[in-house]
């Protein structure tokens, strides 16, 4: 116990020597980094705030909301001091608040770029929810703003830290059962309420492919450890009353340089959540795979069995906090978010034109 404590303290002490300047008050070694959640909707309420009660290296320190009643209830539930509560207008004053080290943007997709850039300009490290932005251009602006401000930028990719996903990645990239040949990687659920922002093109960016595409793309590209060289895609609308200017479902295929080919469905009309990998006669996969309620997995040899915490976000948040403390680029970096947006842009282009789109990764 004593030894573990010593190792933990000395690791943090070393980290504090390497840490960049913007970490609030000294000493860093004894401080859990303060996180402010921006946007108190479903994901912030049901997953991130509870996860932040169990993190070791960061804590829920502030909130940013446009709804005064939410400010009151969160203040009472999580003992958030009044001085750490902001709205969307006075948000930039967060620059003067040493309690906040990290701003976590959990707003509708169209607001990610604006609030991430404002957070960076306020000198705060940034975690932005997925998809990182509406397009590659916005991602570039976010990365540049964080670079200029010398703050870290991460994307809320909780599965980068999930043991089931890491195991599939190990089996695939290390070719444990031979080179990967095919991947099926799909995510969908039923959503027919036309009033939700996810179905509004301006706010959501384009329906299921924007909302769920990042998971299907990551599942495939991280299993082979490669970026796709080309994509083909097909977009469908079956319910024209609900899906007016966005695809209801997008099916897409990615070709990888090592020979693997993936096939994916993203849909807002039915439940699907699976990653299935084949290499010759061997297979392995996850079902469910991507939902925040946790993964379950199996290989041709039997069930996968990992101990997982109550919330996947605990590992994600602690990893980001440690990256900040160590001045290290996060595994789920802005660059990773931008890669997925580049692939989504190519998929949408392929779905709109019916043509195969070749991806050029020079400069990435
Ligand atoms: P939500 O609709 O439940 O919450 C959105 C929040 O933004 C609400 O508090 C709402 O009041 C606020 N908001 C501010 N301006 C708004 C506007 N103009 N229109 C609508 N809402 C506005 O959504 P959510 O499910 O919490 O998703 C928020 C973000 O988190 C999205 O980017 C989503 O993709 C992401 N998300 C990530 C995961 C994950 O597993 N990583 C899971 C769910 C959602």
mmCIF file of C-alpha atoms and ligand atoms in Angstrom:
data_model
loop_
_atom_site.group_PDB
_atom_site.id
_atom_site.type_symbol
_atom_site.label_atom_id
_atom_site.label_comp_id
_atom_site.label_asym_id
_atom_site.label_seq_id
_atom_site.Cartn_x
_atom_site.Cartn_y
_atom_site.Cartn_z
ATOM 1 C CA UNK A 1 0.000 0.000 0.000
ATOM 2 C CA UNK A 2 2.748 2.397 1.101
ATOM 3 C CA UNK A 3 4.845 1.436 -1.902
ATOM 4 C CA UNK A 4 1.939 1.969 -4.295
ATOM 5 C CA UNK A 5 1.314 5.388 -2.747
ATOM 6 C CA UNK A 6 4.987 6.282 -3.134
ATOM 7 C CA UNK A 7 5.046 5.230 -6.787
ATOM 8 C CA UNK A 8 1.868 7.205 -7.491
ATOM 9 C CA UNK A 9 3.219 10.293 -5.754
ATOM 10 C CA UNK A 10 6.630 10.136 -7.390
ATOM 11 C CA UNK A 11 5.008 9.629 -10.823
ATOM 12 C CA UNK A 12 2.897 12.712 -10.287
ATOM 13 C CA UNK A 13 5.850 14.656 -8.952
ATOM 14 C CA UNK A 14 7.899 13.781 -12.041
ATOM 15 C CA UNK A 15 4.909 14.638 -14.194
ATOM 16 C CA UNK A 16 4.628 18.035 -12.566
ATOM 17 C CA UNK A 17 8.184 18.854 -13.613
ATOM 18 C CA UNK A 18 7.318 18.067 -17.227
ATOM 19 C CA UNK A 19 3.902 19.659 -17.142
ATOM 20 C CA UNK A 20 3.062 22.623 -19.337
ATOM 21 C CA UNK A 21 2.386 25.964 -17.697
ATOM 22 C CA UNK A 22 -1.412 26.127 -17.734
ATOM 23 C CA UNK A 23 -2.420 23.900 -14.862
ATOM 24 C CA UNK A 24 -3.961 26.217 -12.335
ATOM 25 C CA UNK A 25 -2.490 26.317 -8.850
ATOM 26 C CA UNK A 26 0.670 24.698 -7.536
ATOM 27 C CA UNK A 27 1.446 21.993 -6.504
ATOM 28 C CA UNK A 28 0.148 19.956 -9.440
ATOM 29 C CA UNK A 29 1.140 16.690 -7.769
ATOM 30 C CA UNK A 30 -1.610 16.952 -5.162
ATOM 31 C CA UNK A 31 -4.236 18.355 -7.439
ATOM 32 C CA UNK A 32 -6.910 16.553 -9.428
ATOM 33 C CA UNK A 33 -7.342 18.562 -12.614
ATOM 34 C CA UNK A 34 -10.621 20.502 -12.691
ATOM 35 C CA UNK A 35 -12.981 19.703 -15.568
ATOM 36 C CA UNK A 36 -15.804 21.994 -16.716
ATOM 37 C CA UNK A 37 -18.551 20.312 -18.745
ATOM 38 C CA UNK A 38 -20.037 22.515 -21.476
ATOM 39 C CA UNK A 39 -23.613 21.427 -22.312
ATOM 40 C CA UNK A 40 -25.555 19.444 -19.722
ATOM 41 C CA UNK A 41 -27.581 17.115 -21.946
ATOM 42 C CA UNK A 42 -27.957 13.345 -21.832
ATOM 43 C CA UNK A 43 -24.342 12.364 -22.263
ATOM 44 C CA UNK A 44 -22.978 14.854 -19.742
ATOM 45 C CA UNK A 45 -25.707 13.957 -17.221
ATOM 46 C CA UNK A 46 -25.817 10.182 -17.519
ATOM 47 C CA UNK A 47 -22.201 9.317 -18.304
ATOM 48 C CA UNK A 48 -19.614 12.056 -17.882
ATOM 49 C CA UNK A 49 -20.660 13.588 -14.556
ATOM 50 C CA UNK A 50 -21.046 10.173 -12.843
ATOM 51 C CA UNK A 51 -17.729 9.015 -14.340
ATOM 52 C CA UNK A 52 -16.025 12.148 -13.015
ATOM 53 C CA UNK A 53 -17.014 11.050 -9.488
ATOM 54 C CA UNK A 54 -14.755 8.004 -9.948
ATOM 55 C CA UNK A 55 -11.735 9.457 -11.746
ATOM 56 C CA UNK A 56 -8.352 9.606 -10.017
ATOM 57 C CA UNK A 57 -6.654 12.439 -11.888
ATOM 58 C CA UNK A 58 -9.504 14.843 -12.592
ATOM 59 C CA UNK A 59 -12.778 15.953 -11.049
ATOM 60 C CA UNK A 60 -15.959 17.777 -11.986
ATOM 61 C CA UNK A 61 -15.148 21.374 -11.031
ATOM 62 C CA UNK A 62 -17.417 23.520 -13.203
ATOM 63 C CA UNK A 63 -20.332 23.659 -15.624
ATOM 64 C CA UNK A 64 -21.386 25.756 -18.599
ATOM 65 C CA UNK A 65 -25.102 25.751 -19.375
ATOM 66 C CA UNK A 66 -27.757 27.897 -21.011
ATOM 67 C CA UNK A 67 -30.449 26.619 -18.622
ATOM 68 C CA UNK A 68 -30.543 28.288 -15.163
ATOM 69 C CA UNK A 69 -32.582 25.436 -13.614
ATOM 70 C CA UNK A 70 -29.879 22.937 -14.628
ATOM 71 C CA UNK A 71 -27.237 25.190 -13.071
ATOM 72 C CA UNK A 72 -29.166 25.043 -9.767
ATOM 73 C CA UNK A 73 -29.673 21.288 -9.735
ATOM 74 C CA UNK A 74 -26.074 20.482 -10.746
ATOM 75 C CA UNK A 75 -24.745 22.961 -8.193
ATOM 76 C CA UNK A 76 -26.667 21.138 -5.452
ATOM 77 C CA UNK A 77 -25.950 17.603 -6.668
ATOM 78 C CA UNK A 78 -22.213 18.039 -7.242
ATOM 79 C CA UNK A 79 -21.386 20.879 -4.832
ATOM 80 C CA UNK A 80 -20.199 23.138 -7.630
ATOM 81 C CA UNK A 81 -19.327 26.627 -6.366
ATOM 82 C CA UNK A 82 -21.252 29.505 -7.933
ATOM 83 C CA UNK A 83 -18.002 31.014 -9.273
ATOM 84 C CA UNK A 84 -17.459 27.878 -11.412
ATOM 85 C CA UNK A 85 -20.819 28.117 -13.178
ATOM 86 C CA UNK A 86 -20.972 29.823 -16.567
ATOM 87 C CA UNK A 87 -23.446 30.325 -19.393
ATOM 88 C CA UNK A 88 -22.677 30.385 -23.116
ATOM 89 C CA UNK A 89 -22.269 34.174 -23.114
ATOM 90 C CA UNK A 90 -19.926 34.656 -20.163
ATOM 91 C CA UNK A 91 -18.060 31.389 -20.881
ATOM 92 C CA UNK A 92 -14.874 33.215 -21.993
ATOM 93 C CA UNK A 93 -14.407 34.527 -18.424
ATOM 94 C CA UNK A 94 -13.366 30.969 -17.558
ATOM 95 C CA UNK A 95 -9.858 32.140 -18.486
ATOM 96 C CA UNK A 96 -9.635 33.782 -15.038
ATOM 97 C CA UNK A 97 -10.659 30.650 -13.144
ATOM 98 C CA UNK A 98 -7.739 28.582 -11.815
ATOM 99 C CA UNK A 99 -10.119 25.800 -10.675
ATOM 100 C CA UNK A 100 -10.717 24.828 -14.302
ATOM 101 C CA UNK A 101 -7.898 23.095 -16.179
ATOM 102 C CA UNK A 102 -9.911 21.223 -18.808
ATOM 103 C CA UNK A 103 -13.015 22.260 -20.743
ATOM 104 C CA UNK A 104 -15.082 19.323 -22.047
ATOM 105 C CA UNK A 105 -17.404 20.299 -24.932
ATOM 106 C CA UNK A 106 -20.562 18.134 -24.954
ATOM 107 C CA UNK A 107 -22.769 20.292 -27.175
ATOM 108 C CA UNK A 108 -24.491 19.518 -30.506
ATOM 109 C CA UNK A 109 -21.927 18.845 -33.241
ATOM 110 C CA UNK A 110 -22.205 22.240 -34.948
ATOM 111 C CA UNK A 111 -21.075 23.952 -31.711
ATOM 112 C CA UNK A 112 -17.950 21.827 -31.119
ATOM 113 C CA UNK A 113 -15.534 23.982 -33.107
ATOM 114 C CA UNK A 114 -16.688 27.310 -31.673
ATOM 115 C CA UNK A 115 -16.574 26.236 -28.027
ATOM 116 C CA UNK A 116 -13.318 24.275 -28.371
ATOM 117 C CA UNK A 117 -11.628 27.316 -29.923
ATOM 118 C CA UNK A 118 -13.040 29.637 -27.249
ATOM 119 C CA UNK A 119 -11.792 27.229 -24.549
ATOM 120 C CA UNK A 120 -8.312 27.125 -26.096
ATOM 121 C CA UNK A 121 -8.229 30.931 -26.305
ATOM 122 C CA UNK A 122 -9.117 30.970 -22.600
ATOM 123 C CA UNK A 123 -5.971 28.900 -21.995
ATOM 124 C CA UNK A 124 -7.802 25.685 -21.074
ATOM 125 C CA UNK A 125 -7.041 22.165 -22.263
ATOM 126 C CA UNK A 126 -9.860 20.856 -24.419
ATOM 127 C CA UNK A 127 -11.749 17.597 -24.785
ATOM 128 C CA UNK A 128 -14.319 17.746 -27.545
ATOM 129 C CA UNK A 129 -17.080 15.200 -28.052
ATOM 130 C CA UNK A 130 -17.438 13.204 -31.259
ATOM 131 C CA UNK A 131 -17.673 13.883 -34.117
ATOM 132 C CA UNK A 132 -14.915 16.416 -33.494
ATOM 133 C CA UNK A 133 -16.531 18.978 -35.830
ATOM 134 C CA UNK A 134 -18.656 19.269 -38.963
ATOM 135 C CA UNK A 135 -15.727 19.014 -41.389
ATOM 136 C CA UNK A 136 -11.940 18.812 -41.775
ATOM 137 C CA UNK A 137 -11.613 22.593 -42.090
ATOM 138 C CA UNK A 138 -13.111 23.115 -38.631
ATOM 139 C CA UNK A 139 -10.842 20.387 -37.221
ATOM 140 C CA UNK A 140 -7.806 22.200 -38.632
ATOM 141 C CA UNK A 141 -8.940 25.437 -36.977
ATOM 142 C CA UNK A 142 -9.417 23.690 -33.625
ATOM 143 C CA UNK A 143 -5.994 22.022 -33.803
ATOM 144 C CA UNK A 144 -4.362 25.336 -34.743
ATOM 145 C CA UNK A 145 -6.106 27.196 -31.885
ATOM 146 C CA UNK A 146 -4.918 24.615 -29.339
ATOM 147 C CA UNK A 147 -1.391 24.676 -30.752
ATOM 148 C CA UNK A 148 -1.239 28.465 -30.542
ATOM 149 C CA UNK A 149 -2.563 28.417 -26.976
ATOM 150 C CA UNK A 150 -0.175 25.554 -26.052
ATOM 151 C CA UNK A 151 -3.008 23.451 -24.672
ATOM 152 C CA UNK A 152 -3.841 19.789 -25.292
ATOM 153 C CA UNK A 153 -6.737 18.774 -27.524
ATOM 154 C CA UNK A 154 -8.490 15.436 -27.151
ATOM 155 C CA UNK A 155 -11.628 13.875 -28.620
ATOM 156 C CA UNK A 156 -14.151 11.982 -26.448
ATOM 157 C CA UNK A 157 -13.185 8.612 -27.928
ATOM 158 C CA UNK A 158 -13.871 6.433 -24.859
ATOM 159 C CA UNK A 159 -13.287 3.198 -26.804
ATOM 160 C CA UNK A 160 -9.598 4.026 -27.294
ATOM 161 C CA UNK A 161 -9.230 2.993 -23.646
ATOM 162 C CA UNK A 162 -11.671 0.063 -23.479
ATOM 163 C CA UNK A 163 -10.086 -3.373 -22.899
ATOM 164 C CA UNK A 164 -12.393 -5.184 -25.366
ATOM 165 C CA UNK A 165 -11.554 -2.758 -28.160
ATOM 166 C CA UNK A 166 -7.865 -2.845 -27.293
ATOM 167 C CA UNK A 167 -7.916 -6.647 -27.502
ATOM 168 C CA UNK A 168 -9.513 -6.635 -30.974
ATOM 169 C CA UNK A 169 -6.905 -4.071 -32.009
ATOM 170 C CA UNK A 170 -4.124 -6.297 -30.638
ATOM 171 C CA UNK A 171 -5.434 -9.386 -32.469
ATOM 172 C CA UNK A 172 -5.740 -7.445 -35.720
ATOM 173 C CA UNK A 173 -2.623 -5.287 -35.775
ATOM 174 C CA UNK A 174 -0.380 -8.089 -34.481
ATOM 175 C CA UNK A 175 -1.954 -10.531 -36.966
ATOM 176 C CA UNK A 176 -2.362 -13.026 -34.102
ATOM 177 C CA UNK A 177 -4.651 -15.173 -36.277
ATOM 178 C CA UNK A 178 -3.189 -14.022 -39.584
ATOM 179 C CA UNK A 179 -3.817 -10.944 -41.690
ATOM 180 C CA UNK A 180 -7.309 -9.446 -41.421
ATOM 181 C CA UNK A 181 -9.411 -10.064 -44.544
ATOM 182 C CA UNK A 182 -12.886 -8.668 -43.834
ATOM 183 C CA UNK A 183 -14.442 -6.442 -41.184
ATOM 184 C CA UNK A 184 -18.090 -5.738 -40.511
ATOM 185 C CA UNK A 185 -18.478 -2.659 -38.328
ATOM 186 C CA UNK A 186 -21.957 -1.210 -37.845
ATOM 187 C CA UNK A 187 -23.910 1.008 -35.478
ATOM 188 C CA UNK A 188 -27.478 2.173 -35.550
ATOM 189 C CA UNK A 189 -30.538 2.901 -33.499
ATOM 190 C CA UNK A 190 -34.086 3.959 -34.135
ATOM 191 C CA UNK A 191 -34.763 7.679 -34.010
ATOM 192 C CA UNK A 192 -37.807 9.051 -35.730
ATOM 193 C CA UNK A 193 -38.421 12.271 -33.770
ATOM 194 C CA UNK A 194 -37.862 15.009 -36.375
ATOM 195 C CA UNK A 195 -37.458 17.641 -33.644
ATOM 196 C CA UNK A 196 -34.153 16.353 -32.222
ATOM 197 C CA UNK A 197 -30.994 18.249 -33.195
ATOM 198 C CA UNK A 198 -29.387 15.070 -34.538
ATOM 199 C CA UNK A 199 -31.850 15.152 -37.461
ATOM 200 C CA UNK A 200 -31.243 18.840 -38.134
ATOM 201 C CA UNK A 201 -28.512 19.075 -40.776
ATOM 202 C CA UNK A 202 -27.218 22.438 -39.556
ATOM 203 C CA UNK A 203 -26.800 21.206 -35.961
ATOM 204 C CA UNK A 204 -25.966 17.514 -36.422
ATOM 205 C CA UNK A 205 -24.043 17.806 -39.669
ATOM 206 C CA UNK A 206 -25.767 15.008 -41.572
ATOM 207 C CA UNK A 207 -27.541 12.318 -39.534
ATOM 208 C CA UNK A 208 -26.349 8.816 -38.659
ATOM 209 C CA UNK A 209 -23.119 8.916 -40.667
ATOM 210 C CA UNK A 210 -21.988 12.011 -38.705
ATOM 211 C CA UNK A 211 -23.246 10.769 -35.352
ATOM 212 C CA UNK A 212 -22.305 7.086 -35.533
ATOM 213 C CA UNK A 213 -19.849 6.885 -38.431
ATOM 214 C CA UNK A 214 -16.791 7.615 -36.291
ATOM 215 C CA UNK A 215 -17.341 4.371 -34.357
ATOM 216 C CA UNK A 216 -17.695 2.171 -37.426
ATOM 217 C CA UNK A 217 -14.665 3.810 -39.040
ATOM 218 C CA UNK A 218 -12.504 3.465 -35.931
ATOM 219 C CA UNK A 219 -13.563 -0.117 -35.314
ATOM 220 C CA UNK A 220 -12.254 -1.034 -38.755
ATOM 221 C CA UNK A 221 -9.225 1.217 -39.145
ATOM 222 C CA UNK A 222 -7.898 0.563 -35.644
ATOM 223 C CA UNK A 223 -8.320 -3.201 -36.012
ATOM 224 C CA UNK A 224 -5.924 -3.195 -38.962
ATOM 225 C CA UNK A 225 -3.879 -0.220 -37.763
ATOM 226 C CA UNK A 226 -4.112 1.417 -41.193
ATOM 227 C CA UNK A 227 -5.897 4.306 -42.858
ATOM 228 C CA UNK A 228 -8.254 3.437 -45.733
ATOM 229 C CA UNK A 229 -6.981 4.030 -49.253
ATOM 230 C CA UNK A 230 -10.459 4.293 -50.808
ATOM 231 C CA UNK A 231 -14.157 4.285 -49.894
ATOM 232 C CA UNK A 232 -17.442 3.491 -51.623
ATOM 233 C CA UNK A 233 -20.831 4.306 -50.091
ATOM 234 C CA UNK A 234 -24.586 4.162 -50.582
ATOM 235 C CA UNK A 235 -27.086 6.505 -48.910
ATOM 236 C CA UNK A 236 -30.766 5.647 -48.344
ATOM 237 C CA UNK A 237 -33.903 7.470 -47.231
ATOM 238 C CA UNK A 238 -36.934 5.210 -46.612
ATOM 239 C CA UNK A 239 -38.976 7.643 -44.517
ATOM 240 C CA UNK A 240 -39.062 10.915 -46.451
ATOM 241 C CA UNK A 241 -41.276 12.650 -43.886
ATOM 242 C CA UNK A 242 -38.607 12.391 -41.204
ATOM 243 C CA UNK A 243 -35.350 12.402 -43.171
ATOM 244 C CA UNK A 244 -35.725 15.495 -45.339
ATOM 245 C CA UNK A 245 -32.190 16.623 -46.135
ATOM 246 C CA UNK A 246 -30.052 13.890 -44.585
ATOM 247 C CA UNK A 247 -29.552 10.196 -45.251
ATOM 248 C CA UNK A 248 -31.495 7.864 -42.947
ATOM 249 C CA UNK A 249 -28.818 5.227 -43.400
ATOM 250 C CA UNK A 250 -25.436 5.130 -45.049
ATOM 251 C CA UNK A 251 -23.717 1.890 -45.926
ATOM 252 C CA UNK A 252 -20.051 2.162 -46.783
ATOM 253 C CA UNK A 253 -16.992 0.104 -47.607
ATOM 254 C CA UNK A 254 -13.347 0.913 -46.861
ATOM 255 C CA UNK A 255 -10.344 -0.613 -48.653
ATOM 256 C CA UNK A 256 -7.154 -0.861 -46.609
ATOM 257 C CA UNK A 257 -3.650 -0.931 -48.086
ATOM 258 C CA UNK A 258 -2.810 -4.260 -46.389
ATOM 259 C CA UNK A 259 -5.660 -6.027 -48.225
ATOM 260 C CA UNK A 260 -8.518 -5.883 -45.693
ATOM 261 C CA UNK A 261 -11.944 -4.590 -46.744
ATOM 262 C CA UNK A 262 -14.603 -3.368 -44.319
ATOM 263 C CA UNK A 263 -18.359 -3.016 -44.695
ATOM 264 C CA UNK A 264 -20.453 -0.772 -42.426
ATOM 265 C CA UNK A 265 -24.006 0.340 -41.821
ATOM 266 C CA UNK A 266 -24.848 3.540 -39.961
ATOM 267 C CA UNK A 267 -28.560 3.983 -39.467
ATOM 268 C CA UNK A 268 -31.214 5.906 -37.579
ATOM 269 C CA UNK A 269 -33.900 3.315 -38.316
ATOM 270 C CA UNK A 270 -32.916 0.158 -36.419
ATOM 271 C CA UNK A 271 -30.621 -1.194 -33.753
ATOM 272 C CA UNK A 272 -27.293 -2.640 -34.787
ATOM 273 C CA UNK A 273 -24.042 -2.551 -32.787
ATOM 274 C CA UNK A 274 -21.338 -4.935 -33.903
ATOM 275 C CA UNK A 275 -17.723 -5.407 -34.960
ATOM 276 C CA UNK A 276 -16.836 -8.699 -36.648
ATOM 277 C CA UNK A 277 -13.372 -9.504 -37.994
ATOM 278 C CA UNK A 278 -12.285 -12.441 -40.164
ATOM 279 C CA UNK A 279 -8.894 -13.744 -41.247
ATOM 280 C CA UNK A 280 -9.181 -16.908 -43.278
ATOM 281 C CA UNK A 281 -11.112 -19.429 -41.143
ATOM 282 C CA UNK A 282 -10.560 -17.483 -37.901
ATOM 283 C CA UNK A 283 -12.865 -14.774 -36.573
ATOM 284 C CA UNK A 284 -13.302 -12.494 -33.585
ATOM 285 C CA UNK A 285 -15.512 -9.587 -32.648
ATOM 286 C CA UNK A 286 -17.679 -7.583 -30.295
ATOM 287 C CA UNK A 287 -21.458 -7.446 -29.917
ATOM 288 C CA UNK A 288 -22.474 -5.066 -28.478
ATOM 289 C CA UNK A 289 -19.443 -3.154 -29.584
ATOM 290 C CA UNK A 290 -19.792 0.618 -29.510
ATOM 291 C CA UNK A 291 -22.558 1.617 -27.096
ATOM 292 C CA UNK A 292 -21.490 3.331 -23.896
ATOM 293 C CA UNK A 293 -23.191 0.574 -21.866
ATOM 294 C CA UNK A 294 -20.159 -1.654 -22.538
ATOM 295 C CA UNK A 295 -18.878 -4.250 -24.970
ATOM 296 C CA UNK A 296 -19.043 -8.025 -25.013
ATOM 297 C CA UNK A 297 -16.717 -10.125 -27.131
ATOM 298 C CA UNK A 298 -15.953 -13.521 -28.542
ATOM 299 C CA UNK A 299 -13.351 -15.169 -30.748
ATOM 300 C CA UNK A 300 -13.446 -18.501 -32.603
ATOM 301 C CA UNK A 301 -11.705 -19.873 -29.493
ATOM 302 C CA UNK A 302 -14.248 -18.673 -26.917
ATOM 303 C CA UNK A 303 -15.568 -15.701 -24.969
ATOM 304 C CA UNK A 304 -13.493 -12.646 -24.140
ATOM 305 C CA UNK A 305 -13.678 -11.720 -20.503
ATOM 306 C CA UNK A 306 -12.344 -8.415 -19.174
ATOM 307 C CA UNK A 307 -13.038 -6.606 -15.934
ATOM 308 C CA UNK A 308 -14.405 -3.216 -16.894
ATOM 309 C CA UNK A 309 -15.325 -0.246 -14.720
ATOM 310 C CA UNK A 310 -18.881 1.058 -14.419
ATOM 311 C CA UNK A 311 -18.168 3.831 -16.921
ATOM 312 C CA UNK A 312 -15.822 3.610 -19.934
ATOM 313 C CA UNK A 313 -15.269 7.363 -19.572
ATOM 314 C CA UNK A 314 -13.244 6.931 -16.356
ATOM 315 C CA UNK A 315 -10.229 5.556 -18.240
ATOM 316 C CA UNK A 316 -10.690 8.105 -21.032
ATOM 317 C CA UNK A 317 -10.800 11.080 -18.640
ATOM 318 C CA UNK A 318 -7.914 9.863 -16.489
ATOM 319 C CA UNK A 319 -5.767 9.193 -19.545
ATOM 320 C CA UNK A 320 -6.375 12.729 -20.813
ATOM 321 C CA UNK A 321 -5.591 14.234 -17.389
ATOM 322 C CA UNK A 322 -2.343 12.254 -17.229
ATOM 323 C CA UNK A 323 -1.460 13.371 -20.752
ATOM 324 C CA UNK A 324 -1.957 16.974 -19.657
ATOM 325 C CA UNK A 325 0.169 16.416 -16.567
ATOM 326 C CA UNK A 326 2.910 14.804 -18.630
ATOM 327 C CA UNK A 327 2.754 17.254 -21.543
ATOM 328 C CA UNK A 328 2.000 14.290 -23.827
ATOM 329 C CA UNK A 329 -0.212 14.212 -26.938
ATOM 330 C CA UNK A 330 -3.372 12.232 -26.096
ATOM 331 C CA UNK A 331 -3.945 8.878 -27.793
ATOM 332 C CA UNK A 332 -7.400 10.170 -28.821
ATOM 333 C CA UNK A 333 -5.961 13.414 -30.182
ATOM 334 C CA UNK A 334 -7.453 16.128 -32.361
ATOM 335 C CA UNK A 335 -5.526 14.567 -35.239
ATOM 336 C CA UNK A 336 -7.436 11.292 -34.693
ATOM 337 C CA UNK A 337 -10.721 13.204 -34.728
ATOM 338 C CA UNK A 338 -9.722 14.949 -37.947
ATOM 339 C CA UNK A 339 -8.802 11.637 -39.636
ATOM 340 C CA UNK A 340 -12.333 10.358 -39.012
ATOM 341 C CA UNK A 341 -13.872 13.568 -40.392
ATOM 342 C CA UNK A 342 -11.750 13.235 -43.532
ATOM 343 C CA UNK A 343 -13.058 9.692 -44.009
ATOM 344 C CA UNK A 344 -16.657 10.793 -43.320
ATOM 345 C CA UNK A 345 -16.323 13.560 -45.930
ATOM 346 C CA UNK A 346 -15.127 10.954 -48.447
ATOM 347 C CA UNK A 347 -17.996 8.589 -47.535
ATOM 348 C CA UNK A 348 -20.609 11.327 -47.988
ATOM 349 C CA UNK A 349 -19.051 12.294 -51.326
ATOM 350 C CA UNK A 350 -19.122 8.642 -52.428
ATOM 351 C CA UNK A 351 -22.772 8.283 -51.321
ATOM 352 C CA UNK A 352 -23.781 11.463 -53.174
ATOM 353 C CA UNK A 353 -21.926 10.668 -56.396
ATOM 354 C CA UNK A 354 -22.050 6.871 -56.473
ATOM 355 C CA UNK A 355 -18.310 6.944 -57.206
ATOM 356 C CA UNK A 356 -15.368 5.314 -55.419
ATOM 357 C CA UNK A 357 -13.367 8.011 -53.600
ATOM 358 C CA UNK A 358 -9.598 7.596 -53.233
ATOM 359 C CA UNK A 359 -8.071 9.024 -50.054
ATOM 360 C CA UNK A 360 -4.742 10.820 -50.058
ATOM 361 C CA UNK A 361 -3.079 10.868 -46.619
ATOM 362 C CA UNK A 362 -0.080 13.012 -47.549
ATOM 363 C CA UNK A 363 0.435 15.607 -44.839
ATOM 364 C CA UNK A 364 -1.636 13.714 -42.257
HETATM 365 P P1 LIG B 1 -28.336 16.239 -25.851
HETATM 366 O O1 LIG B 1 -29.313 16.741 -26.838
HETATM 367 O O2 LIG B 1 -28.840 15.330 -24.781
HETATM 368 O O3 LIG B 1 -27.581 17.453 -25.149
HETATM 369 C C1 LIG B 1 -27.167 18.602 -25.856
HETATM 370 C C2 LIG B 1 -26.967 19.742 -24.885
HETATM 371 O O4 LIG B 1 -26.627 20.903 -25.628
HETATM 372 C C3 LIG B 1 -28.226 20.082 -24.074
HETATM 373 O O5 LIG B 1 -27.870 20.369 -22.755
HETATM 374 C C4 LIG B 1 -28.758 21.335 -24.755
HETATM 375 O O6 LIG B 1 -29.459 22.180 -23.864
HETATM 376 C C5 LIG B 1 -27.466 21.999 -25.222
HETATM 377 N N1 LIG B 1 -27.642 22.910 -26.350
HETATM 378 C C6 LIG B 1 -27.084 24.133 -26.450
HETATM 379 N N2 LIG B 1 -27.440 24.727 -27.586
HETATM 380 C C7 LIG B 1 -28.267 23.880 -28.237
HETATM 381 C C8 LIG B 1 -28.957 23.946 -29.464
HETATM 382 N N3 LIG B 1 -28.865 25.011 -30.289
HETATM 383 N N4 LIG B 1 -29.723 22.882 -29.810
HETATM 384 C C9 LIG B 1 -29.789 21.785 -29.032
HETATM 385 N N5 LIG B 1 -29.147 21.668 -27.836
HETATM 386 C C10 LIG B 1 -28.394 22.711 -27.447
HETATM 387 O O7 LIG B 1 -27.178 15.534 -26.676
HETATM 388 P P2 LIG B 1 -26.101 14.478 -26.155
HETATM 389 O O8 LIG B 1 -26.580 13.118 -26.479
HETATM 390 O O9 LIG B 1 -25.716 14.776 -24.764
HETATM 391 O O10 LIG B 1 -24.889 14.781 -27.159
HETATM 392 C C11 LIG B 1 -24.017 15.877 -26.975
HETATM 393 C C12 LIG B 1 -22.696 15.591 -27.689
HETATM 394 O O11 LIG B 1 -22.110 14.437 -27.115
HETATM 395 C C13 LIG B 1 -22.846 15.279 -29.180
HETATM 396 O O12 LIG B 1 -21.780 15.826 -29.887
HETATM 397 C C14 LIG B 1 -22.800 13.767 -29.252
HETATM 398 O O13 LIG B 1 -22.316 13.283 -30.471
HETATM 399 C C15 LIG B 1 -21.865 13.453 -28.111
HETATM 400 N N6 LIG B 1 -22.098 12.127 -27.529
HETATM 401 C C16 LIG B 1 -21.043 11.309 -27.357
HETATM 402 C C17 LIG B 1 -21.217 10.055 -26.828
HETATM 403 C C18 LIG B 1 -20.027 9.164 -26.614
HETATM 404 O O14 LIG B 1 -20.223 7.995 -26.296
HETATM 405 N N7 LIG B 1 -18.812 9.651 -26.752
HETATM 406 C C19 LIG B 1 -22.488 9.612 -26.468
HETATM 407 C C20 LIG B 1 -23.556 10.482 -26.636
HETATM 408 C C21 LIG B 1 -23.349 11.740 -27.172
#
